[in-house]
Amino acid sequence: PLEIVGVIVDEVSEPKMDGTPGSALYRVPFRLNRKPSSIWSKIFIHTWNSPPRYTSMHRPGIASVSGAKIILNGTTIEEVKQYHRATLILCVEEANKEEKKYLEQIRKEEEKKRKKSEDHRKNLESEAGEITFD
């Protein structure tokens, strides 16, 4: 399963601090233990935008996935520590669980197709074997 390894400190951006709304917020990237699939990434983003549990400080729309990173663009390290950490963990766990269910569903559908094709092939061989041209 995918896990968050930690904050990528060298890639945390600087806040603008120009007095405009949100100018004290910045980008905080997190390293994952490996690069996720596009399916996992979509599930994670969807879950982040509508998590099953979150705090009043939750900001839908600030998460993205790039390579082996999750990026929250519009937060602070203090908010991550106090509020977003739990939601990040929850969203990663949900994405892991949902991706596993999705892949299992795909595997079952492919197995069903394979079985249907195999049954068809066996029936063809049986029926064709009974046709003679003498």
PDB file of C-alpha atoms in Angstrom:
ATOM      1  CA  PRO A   1       0.000   0.000   0.000  1.00  0.00           C
ATOM      2  CA  LEU A   2       0.998   3.590  -0.528  1.00  0.00           C
ATOM      3  CA  GLU A   3       2.116   5.585   2.494  1.00  0.00           C
ATOM      4  CA  ILE A   4       3.268   9.116   3.153  1.00  0.00           C
ATOM      5  CA  VAL A   5       6.962   9.005   4.036  1.00  0.00           C
ATOM      6  CA  GLY A   6       7.274  12.647   5.114  1.00  0.00           C
ATOM      7  CA  VAL A   7       7.321  16.309   4.184  1.00  0.00           C
ATOM      8  CA  ILE A   8       9.727  17.247   1.379  1.00  0.00           C
ATOM      9  CA  VAL A   9      11.170  20.210   3.265  1.00  0.00           C
ATOM     10  CA  ASP A  10      13.406  21.397   0.399  1.00  0.00           C
ATOM     11  CA  GLU A  11      10.339  21.797  -1.844  1.00  0.00           C
ATOM     12  CA  VAL A  12       8.057  23.706   0.556  1.00  0.00           C
ATOM     13  CA  SER A  13       7.331  27.070  -1.036  1.00  0.00           C
ATOM     14  CA  GLU A  14       7.462  30.538   0.529  1.00  0.00           C
ATOM     15  CA  PRO A  15       4.280  32.448   1.405  1.00  0.00           C
ATOM     16  CA  LYS A  16       3.687  35.661  -0.604  1.00  0.00           C
ATOM     17  CA  MET A  17       2.749  37.662   2.510  1.00  0.00           C
ATOM     18  CA  ASP A  18       1.574  40.566   0.338  1.00  0.00           C
ATOM     19  CA  GLY A  19      -1.568  41.251   2.344  1.00  0.00           C
ATOM     20  CA  THR A  20      -3.940  39.603  -0.121  1.00  0.00           C
ATOM     21  CA  PRO A  21      -6.313  36.875   1.113  1.00  0.00           C
ATOM     22  CA  GLY A  22      -4.460  33.574   1.399  1.00  0.00           C
ATOM     23  CA  SER A  23      -1.031  35.151   0.963  1.00  0.00           C
ATOM     24  CA  ALA A  24       0.200  33.516   4.196  1.00  0.00           C
ATOM     25  CA  LEU A  25      -0.464  30.070   2.690  1.00  0.00           C
ATOM     26  CA  TYR A  26       2.013  28.073   0.656  1.00  0.00           C
ATOM     27  CA  ARG A  27       2.691  24.718  -1.014  1.00  0.00           C
ATOM     28  CA  VAL A  28       3.653  21.711   1.126  1.00  0.00           C
ATOM     29  CA  PRO A  29       4.717  18.518  -0.720  1.00  0.00           C
ATOM     30  CA  PHE A  30       4.769  15.046   0.839  1.00  0.00           C
ATOM     31  CA  ARG A  31       6.837  12.118  -0.410  1.00  0.00           C
ATOM     32  CA  LEU A  32       5.060   8.821  -0.995  1.00  0.00           C
ATOM     33  CA  ASN A  33       6.815   5.460  -0.645  1.00  0.00           C
ATOM     34  CA  ARG A  34       6.279   4.925  -4.389  1.00  0.00           C
ATOM     35  CA  LYS A  35       4.591   6.477  -7.402  1.00  0.00           C
ATOM     36  CA  PRO A  36       0.842   5.807  -7.352  1.00  0.00           C
ATOM     37  CA  SER A  37      -1.252   4.687 -10.291  1.00  0.00           C
ATOM     38  CA  SER A  38      -3.451   7.227 -12.047  1.00  0.00           C
ATOM     39  CA  ILE A  39      -6.462   5.393 -10.573  1.00  0.00           C
ATOM     40  CA  TRP A  40      -5.095   5.809  -7.041  1.00  0.00           C
ATOM     41  CA  SER A  41      -4.341   9.489  -7.695  1.00  0.00           C
ATOM     42  CA  LYS A  42      -7.896  10.171  -8.892  1.00  0.00           C
ATOM     43  CA  ILE A  43      -9.367   8.336  -5.907  1.00  0.00           C
ATOM     44  CA  PHE A  44      -7.086  10.246  -3.520  1.00  0.00           C
ATOM     45  CA  ILE A  45      -8.042  13.644  -4.972  1.00  0.00           C
ATOM     46  CA  HIS A  46     -11.741  12.761  -4.910  1.00  0.00           C
ATOM     47  CA  THR A  47     -11.426  11.583  -1.297  1.00  0.00           C
ATOM     48  CA  TRP A  48      -9.484  14.710  -0.298  1.00  0.00           C
ATOM     49  CA  ASN A  49     -12.183  16.910  -1.822  1.00  0.00           C
ATOM     50  CA  SER A  50     -14.951  14.998   0.015  1.00  0.00           C
ATOM     51  CA  PRO A  51     -13.340  13.128   2.916  1.00  0.00           C
ATOM     52  CA  PRO A  52     -15.410  10.972   5.269  1.00  0.00           C
ATOM     53  CA  ARG A  53     -13.939  12.945   8.229  1.00  0.00           C
ATOM     54  CA  TYR A  54     -12.244  16.323   8.331  1.00  0.00           C
ATOM     55  CA  THR A  55     -11.737  19.402  10.458  1.00  0.00           C
ATOM     56  CA  SER A  56     -13.165  22.878  10.038  1.00  0.00           C
ATOM     57  CA  MET A  57      -9.768  23.850   8.580  1.00  0.00           C
ATOM     58  CA  HIS A  58     -10.132  21.407   5.666  1.00  0.00           C
ATOM     59  CA  ARG A  59      -9.650  22.939   2.207  1.00  0.00           C
ATOM     60  CA  PRO A  60     -11.042  20.930  -0.686  1.00  0.00           C
ATOM     61  CA  GLY A  61      -9.301  21.598  -3.977  1.00  0.00           C
ATOM     62  CA  ILE A  62      -5.774  22.167  -2.649  1.00  0.00           C
ATOM     63  CA  ALA A  63      -4.459  18.602  -3.116  1.00  0.00           C
ATOM     64  CA  SER A  64      -2.722  17.215  -6.166  1.00  0.00           C
ATOM     65  CA  VAL A  65      -0.592  14.170  -6.909  1.00  0.00           C
ATOM     66  CA  SER A  66       2.559  14.445  -9.011  1.00  0.00           C
ATOM     67  CA  GLY A  67       4.934  11.534  -9.393  1.00  0.00           C
ATOM     68  CA  ALA A  68       5.562  10.092  -5.940  1.00  0.00           C
ATOM     69  CA  LYS A  69       4.299  13.245  -4.212  1.00  0.00           C
ATOM     70  CA  ILE A  70       1.108  14.593  -2.729  1.00  0.00           C
ATOM     71  CA  ILE A  71       1.055  18.379  -2.776  1.00  0.00           C
ATOM     72  CA  LEU A  72      -1.176  20.620  -0.686  1.00  0.00           C
ATOM     73  CA  ASN A  73      -1.095  24.013  -2.369  1.00  0.00           C
ATOM     74  CA  GLY A  74      -2.611  26.520   0.026  1.00  0.00           C
ATOM     75  CA  THR A  75      -1.762  25.599   3.603  1.00  0.00           C
ATOM     76  CA  THR A  76       0.960  25.990   6.222  1.00  0.00           C
ATOM     77  CA  ILE A  77       3.181  23.465   7.969  1.00  0.00           C
ATOM     78  CA  GLU A  78       1.399  24.332  11.216  1.00  0.00           C
ATOM     79  CA  GLU A  79      -1.984  23.499   9.648  1.00  0.00           C
ATOM     80  CA  VAL A  80      -0.576  20.252   8.325  1.00  0.00           C
ATOM     81  CA  LYS A  81       0.664  19.319  11.772  1.00  0.00           C
ATOM     82  CA  GLN A  82      -2.516  20.337  13.585  1.00  0.00           C
ATOM     83  CA  TYR A  83      -5.290  19.574  11.073  1.00  0.00           C
ATOM     84  CA  HIS A  84      -4.370  18.094   7.691  1.00  0.00           C
ATOM     85  CA  ARG A  85      -2.150  15.214   8.838  1.00  0.00           C
ATOM     86  CA  ALA A  86      -5.094  13.098  10.002  1.00  0.00           C
ATOM     87  CA  THR A  87      -7.069  13.842   6.832  1.00  0.00           C
ATOM     88  CA  LEU A  88      -4.054  13.004   4.645  1.00  0.00           C
ATOM     89  CA  ILE A  89      -3.622   9.642   6.383  1.00  0.00           C
ATOM     90  CA  LEU A  90      -7.335   8.912   6.069  1.00  0.00           C
ATOM     91  CA  CYS A  91      -7.382   9.836   2.369  1.00  0.00           C
ATOM     92  CA  VAL A  92      -4.321   7.679   1.620  1.00  0.00           C
ATOM     93  CA  GLU A  93      -5.925   4.730   3.426  1.00  0.00           C
ATOM     94  CA  GLU A  94      -9.210   5.250   1.563  1.00  0.00           C
ATOM     95  CA  ALA A  95      -7.420   5.522  -1.791  1.00  0.00           C
ATOM     96  CA  ASN A  96      -5.499   2.306  -1.029  1.00  0.00           C
ATOM     97  CA  LYS A  97      -8.722   0.510  -0.093  1.00  0.00           C
ATOM     98  CA  GLU A  98     -10.761   1.797  -3.039  1.00  0.00           C
ATOM     99  CA  GLU A  99      -8.003   1.112  -5.573  1.00  0.00           C
ATOM    100  CA  LYS A 100      -7.731  -2.458  -4.265  1.00  0.00           C
ATOM    101  CA  LYS A 101     -11.507  -2.929  -4.624  1.00  0.00           C
ATOM    102  CA  TYR A 102     -11.432  -1.452  -8.133  1.00  0.00           C
ATOM    103  CA  LEU A 103      -8.536  -3.664  -9.236  1.00  0.00           C
ATOM    104  CA  GLU A 104     -10.253  -6.736  -7.786  1.00  0.00           C
ATOM    105  CA  GLN A 105     -13.411  -5.854  -9.711  1.00  0.00           C
ATOM    106  CA  ILE A 106     -11.380  -5.499 -12.926  1.00  0.00           C
ATOM    107  CA  ARG A 107      -9.637  -8.820 -12.241  1.00  0.00           C
ATOM    108  CA  LYS A 108     -13.004 -10.559 -11.745  1.00  0.00           C
ATOM    109  CA  GLU A 109     -14.392  -9.057 -14.963  1.00  0.00           C
ATOM    110  CA  GLU A 110     -11.315 -10.162 -16.899  1.00  0.00           C
ATOM    111  CA  GLU A 111     -11.566 -13.657 -15.397  1.00  0.00           C
ATOM    112  CA  LYS A 112     -15.238 -13.786 -16.378  1.00  0.00           C
ATOM    113  CA  LYS A 113     -14.350 -12.747 -19.953  1.00  0.00           C
ATOM    114  CA  ARG A 114     -11.542 -15.299 -20.093  1.00  0.00           C
ATOM    115  CA  LYS A 115     -13.865 -18.062 -18.824  1.00  0.00           C
ATOM    116  CA  LYS A 116     -16.552 -17.099 -21.344  1.00  0.00           C
ATOM    117  CA  SER A 117     -14.012 -17.154 -24.176  1.00  0.00           C
ATOM    118  CA  GLU A 118     -12.625 -20.493 -22.974  1.00  0.00           C
ATOM    119  CA  ASP A 119     -16.140 -21.994 -22.779  1.00  0.00           C
ATOM    120  CA  HIS A 120     -16.867 -20.699 -26.279  1.00  0.00           C
ATOM    121  CA  ARG A 121     -13.627 -22.225 -27.602  1.00  0.00           C
ATOM    122  CA  LYS A 122     -14.403 -25.611 -25.959  1.00  0.00           C
ATOM    123  CA  ASN A 123     -17.918 -25.581 -27.405  1.00  0.00           C
ATOM    124  CA  LEU A 124     -16.550 -24.756 -30.862  1.00  0.00           C
ATOM    125  CA  GLU A 125     -14.040 -27.592 -30.690  1.00  0.00           C
ATOM    126  CA  SER A 126     -16.721 -30.028 -29.535  1.00  0.00           C
ATOM    127  CA  GLU A 127     -19.258 -28.990 -32.165  1.00  0.00           C
ATOM    128  CA  ALA A 128     -16.664 -28.774 -34.949  1.00  0.00           C
ATOM    129  CA  GLY A 129     -15.414 -32.254 -34.050  1.00  0.00           C
ATOM    130  CA  GLU A 130     -18.887 -33.652 -34.761  1.00  0.00           C
ATOM    131  CA  ILE A 131     -18.988 -32.198 -38.266  1.00  0.00           C
ATOM    132  CA  THR A 132     -17.666 -34.557 -40.905  1.00  0.00           C
ATOM    133  CA  PHE A 133     -17.184 -34.050 -44.599  1.00  0.00           C
ATOM    134  CA  ASP A 134     -16.939 -37.657 -45.824  1.00  0.00           C
TER     135      ASP A 134
END
